[in-house]
Coordinates of C-alpha atoms and ligand atoms in Angstrom, one line a residue:
M1 CA 31.4 -7.0 59.4
K2 CA 31.8 -10.2 57.5
L3 CA 34.6 -10.4 55.0
L4 CA 34.4 -12.5 51.8
I5 CA 36.7 -13.2 48.9
D6 CA 35.6 -11.9 45.5
D7 CA 37.3 -14.4 43.4
A8 CA 37.1 -18.0 42.1
H9 CA 40.7 -19.0 41.7
I10 CA 41.0 -21.9 44.1
E11 CA 44.7 -21.4 44.9
Q12 CA 44.1 -17.7 45.8
I13 CA 41.1 -18.7 47.9
K14 CA 43.2 -21.3 49.7
K15 CA 45.9 -18.9 50.4
I16 CA 43.6 -16.3 51.9
Y17 CA 41.8 -18.9 54.0
E18 CA 45.1 -20.1 55.3
F19 CA 46.1 -16.7 56.7
Y20 CA 43.1 -14.5 57.2
P21 CA 39.7 -14.7 59.0
V22 CA 37.3 -14.7 56.1
D23 CA 33.6 -15.8 55.9
G24 CA 33.1 -17.0 52.4
V25 CA 33.5 -16.4 48.7
T26 CA 31.5 -14.4 46.2
T27 CA 31.6 -14.9 42.4
N28 CA 30.0 -13.3 39.4
P29 CA 29.9 -14.4 35.7
T30 CA 33.0 -12.3 34.9
I31 CA 35.0 -13.8 37.7
L32 CA 34.1 -17.3 36.4
Y33 CA 35.0 -16.3 32.9
K34 CA 38.5 -15.2 34.2
V35 CA 39.0 -18.6 35.8
G36 CA 37.8 -20.5 32.7
G37 CA 36.6 -24.1 32.6
K38 CA 33.2 -25.5 33.5
P39 CA 31.5 -23.1 36.0
F40 CA 30.2 -25.9 38.3
D41 CA 33.5 -27.7 38.4
V42 CA 35.1 -24.4 39.6
L43 CA 32.3 -23.7 42.0
K44 CA 32.1 -27.2 43.5
E45 CA 35.8 -27.2 44.1
I46 CA 35.5 -23.9 46.0
R47 CA 32.5 -25.2 48.0
E48 CA 34.3 -28.4 49.0
F49 CA 37.3 -26.4 50.2
I50 CA 35.5 -23.7 52.1
G51 CA 33.0 -26.1 53.6
E52 CA 29.3 -25.6 54.3
N53 CA 29.8 -23.1 57.2
S54 CA 31.2 -20.5 54.8
E55 CA 28.9 -18.4 52.6
M56 CA 29.1 -18.8 48.9
H57 CA 27.3 -16.2 46.6
V58 CA 26.7 -17.3 43.0
Q59 CA 24.9 -15.3 40.4
A60 CA 21.9 -16.4 38.3
T61 CA 22.6 -15.7 34.7
A62 CA 19.2 -16.0 33.0
R63 CA 17.6 -12.8 31.6
T64 CA 14.0 -13.5 32.7
A65 CA 12.6 -13.8 36.2
E66 CA 11.5 -17.4 35.6
G67 CA 14.9 -18.3 34.3
M68 CA 16.6 -16.7 37.3
V69 CA 14.5 -18.7 39.6
E70 CA 15.3 -21.9 37.7
D71 CA 19.0 -21.0 37.9
A72 CA 18.6 -20.4 41.6
R73 CA 17.1 -23.8 42.4
F74 CA 19.8 -25.4 40.2
I75 CA 22.7 -23.6 41.9
L76 CA 21.3 -24.4 45.3
N77 CA 20.9 -28.0 44.5
R78 CA 24.5 -28.2 43.3
L79 CA 26.2 -26.2 46.0
G80 CA 24.0 -26.8 49.0
K81 CA 23.8 -25.1 52.4
N82 CA 24.9 -21.5 52.9
T83 CA 24.7 -20.7 49.2
L84 CA 23.1 -17.4 48.3
I85 CA 21.9 -16.6 44.8
K86 CA 23.0 -13.3 43.4
I87 CA 20.1 -11.7 41.5
P88 CA 20.6 -8.4 39.6
A89 CA 18.5 -5.6 41.0
I90 CA 16.7 -4.9 37.7
E91 CA 13.1 -5.3 36.8
E92 CA 13.1 -9.0 36.0
G93 CA 15.4 -9.5 39.0
F94 CA 12.9 -7.9 41.5
K95 CA 10.2 -10.3 40.1
A96 CA 12.5 -13.2 40.7
M97 CA 13.4 -12.0 44.2
K98 CA 9.7 -12.1 45.3
I99 CA 9.4 -15.7 44.0
L100 CA 12.6 -16.7 45.8
R101 CA 11.5 -15.1 49.0
D102 CA 8.2 -17.1 48.8
E103 CA 10.3 -20.3 48.3
N104 CA 12.6 -19.4 51.2
I105 CA 15.6 -19.3 48.9
K106 CA 18.2 -16.8 50.2
F107 CA 19.5 -14.3 47.7
T108 CA 21.8 -11.3 47.4
A109 CA 20.6 -8.4 45.3
T110 CA 23.5 -7.4 43.2
A111 CA 24.5 -4.6 40.7
I112 CA 23.3 -2.0 43.2
Y113 CA 24.1 1.5 42.1
T114 CA 21.4 3.5 43.9
P115 CA 19.9 3.6 47.3
M116 CA 16.4 3.0 45.9
Q117 CA 17.5 -0.3 44.4
G118 CA 18.7 -1.3 47.8
F119 CA 15.3 -0.3 49.3
L120 CA 13.4 -2.3 46.8
A121 CA 15.7 -5.3 47.3
A122 CA 15.1 -5.2 51.0
K123 CA 11.4 -5.0 50.5
A124 CA 11.6 -8.0 48.2
G125 CA 13.3 -10.0 51.0
A126 CA 17.0 -9.9 50.1
S127 CA 19.5 -11.2 52.7
Y128 CA 22.1 -8.8 51.3
A129 CA 22.2 -5.9 48.9
A130 CA 25.5 -5.4 47.1
P131 CA 26.5 -1.8 46.2
Y132 CA 29.4 -1.5 43.8
I133 CA 31.7 0.9 45.6
N134 CA 34.5 1.5 43.1
R135 CA 32.3 1.4 40.1
L136 CA 30.2 4.2 41.7
D137 CA 33.4 6.2 42.4
N138 CA 34.3 5.8 38.8
L139 CA 31.0 7.3 37.8
G140 CA 31.7 10.3 39.9
Y141 CA 29.6 9.3 42.9
D142 CA 30.7 8.5 46.3
G143 CA 30.4 4.7 46.5
V144 CA 31.1 4.5 50.3
Q145 CA 28.4 7.1 50.9
V146 CA 25.9 5.3 48.8
A147 CA 26.6 2.1 50.8
K148 CA 26.2 4.1 54.1
D149 CA 22.9 5.6 52.8
I150 CA 21.5 2.1 52.0
H151 CA 22.6 0.8 55.4
D152 CA 20.8 3.8 57.0
I153 CA 17.6 3.0 54.9
F154 CA 17.7 -0.6 56.2
C155 CA 18.1 0.5 59.8
A156 CA 15.4 3.2 59.5
N157 CA 12.9 0.7 58.1
D158 CA 13.8 -2.2 60.3
F159 CA 14.8 -4.4 57.3
E160 CA 16.8 -7.5 58.1
T161 CA 18.8 -7.0 54.9
E162 CA 22.5 -6.3 55.2
I163 CA 24.9 -4.6 53.0
L164 CA 27.4 -6.8 51.1
A165 CA 29.7 -4.1 49.8
A166 CA 31.5 -5.1 46.6
S167 CA 33.9 -3.7 44.0
F168 CA 36.8 -2.2 46.0
K169 CA 39.9 -0.5 44.7
N170 CA 41.6 0.0 48.0
S171 CA 41.5 -0.7 51.7
Q172 CA 40.5 2.8 52.6
Q173 CA 37.1 2.2 51.0
L174 CA 36.8 -1.0 53.1
L175 CA 38.0 0.7 56.3
E176 CA 35.2 3.4 56.0
L177 CA 32.6 0.7 55.8
C178 CA 34.1 -1.3 58.7
K179 CA 33.9 1.8 60.8
Y180 CA 30.2 2.2 59.8
G181 CA 29.5 -1.4 60.7
V182 CA 27.9 -2.6 57.5
G183 CA 27.0 -6.3 57.4
A184 CA 29.6 -7.6 55.0
A185 CA 32.1 -6.7 52.3
T186 CA 33.7 -8.7 49.6
A187 CA 37.1 -7.9 48.1
S188 CA 39.8 -9.4 45.9
P189 CA 42.6 -11.5 47.4
D190 CA 45.0 -8.6 46.7
I191 CA 42.9 -6.1 48.6
I192 CA 42.4 -8.6 51.6
S193 CA 46.1 -9.4 51.9
G194 CA 46.9 -5.7 51.5
L195 CA 44.9 -4.9 54.6
A196 CA 47.7 -6.2 56.8
K197 CA 50.8 -5.8 54.6
N198 CA 52.7 -2.8 55.6
K199 CA 56.5 -2.3 55.5
V200 CA 56.5 -0.2 58.7
V201 CA 54.8 -3.1 60.6
E202 CA 57.1 -5.7 59.1
S203 CA 60.1 -3.6 60.0
A204 CA 58.9 -3.2 63.6
V205 CA 58.5 -7.0 63.9
E206 CA 61.9 -7.6 62.3
D207 CA 63.5 -5.3 64.8
F208 CA 62.1 -7.3 67.7
L209 CA 63.3 -10.6 66.3
T210 CA 66.8 -9.2 65.5
D211 CA 67.2 -8.0 69.1
F212 CA 66.0 -11.4 70.4
S213 CA 68.5 -13.2 68.2
K214 CA 71.2 -11.1 69.7
L215 CA 70.1 -12.1 73.2
V216 CA 69.6 -15.9 72.7
G217 CA 71.3 -16.7 69.4
E218 CA 70.4 -16.8 65.8
G219 CA 67.4 -19.1 64.9
K220 CA 66.3 -19.6 68.5
T221 CA 62.8 -18.9 69.7
M222 CA 61.1 -18.8 73.1
K223 CA 60.8 -22.6 73.1
D224 CA 64.6 -22.9 72.9
C225 CA 65.2 -20.7 75.9
Ligands
LIG301 O1 30.5 -9.0 41.9 C1 30.4 -7.6 41.8 C2 31.6 -6.9 42.1 O2 32.4 -7.7 42.9 C3 32.3 -6.3 41.0 O3 33.6 -5.9 41.3 O4 35.9 -5.2 40.7 O5 34.3 -6.0 38.9 O6 34.0 -3.8 40.0 P1 34.5 -5.2 40.2

């Protein structure tokens, strides 16, 4: 399962990239609003930092299919290789998806709340479909189960489309999808760093280091022995 950062704050992205094995960055219009400034200044800085081997997912913001396609070409032109255009899985979006597929422009179907949206997105040639796990949970549905159902639909129909699960509140939701082997998930920097932060683990490591200091002296490591 690929793991991406769902944020556009460059300092947070740099911090996660320094410590964790991640595969790219996803954004949406709300994420860009939270960062402020000119969208393409923010996006280009991210692209320069993550490099062209990392995926970047950027949403088209036009309301019509034709506008979404124009947005897609523009975004791709500005951000280059390995950029996927997020297209909302609504009526105009599906129309845009078919045009993008014919132009060989890669896209991620986003705002997926139902398995049938996922099915239609796959038929329209999406590289990814992004179900919103926590938002589904908040509506009283089981977001993880919806993502699993969509994954099953893709497998049963031999679609190449992968899940890009989004909108997480906790690492348990992410863990369930890791175990199921969905294609990708995107989560906030807090959720990603929280995957490994655990006082019990830190305490276990500290105990080892304290014992080693008692053996060889404070501040010494293996290279000093
Ligand atoms: O980009 C879509 C998804 O990441 C939204 O997440 O946290 O706003 O529900 P959230």
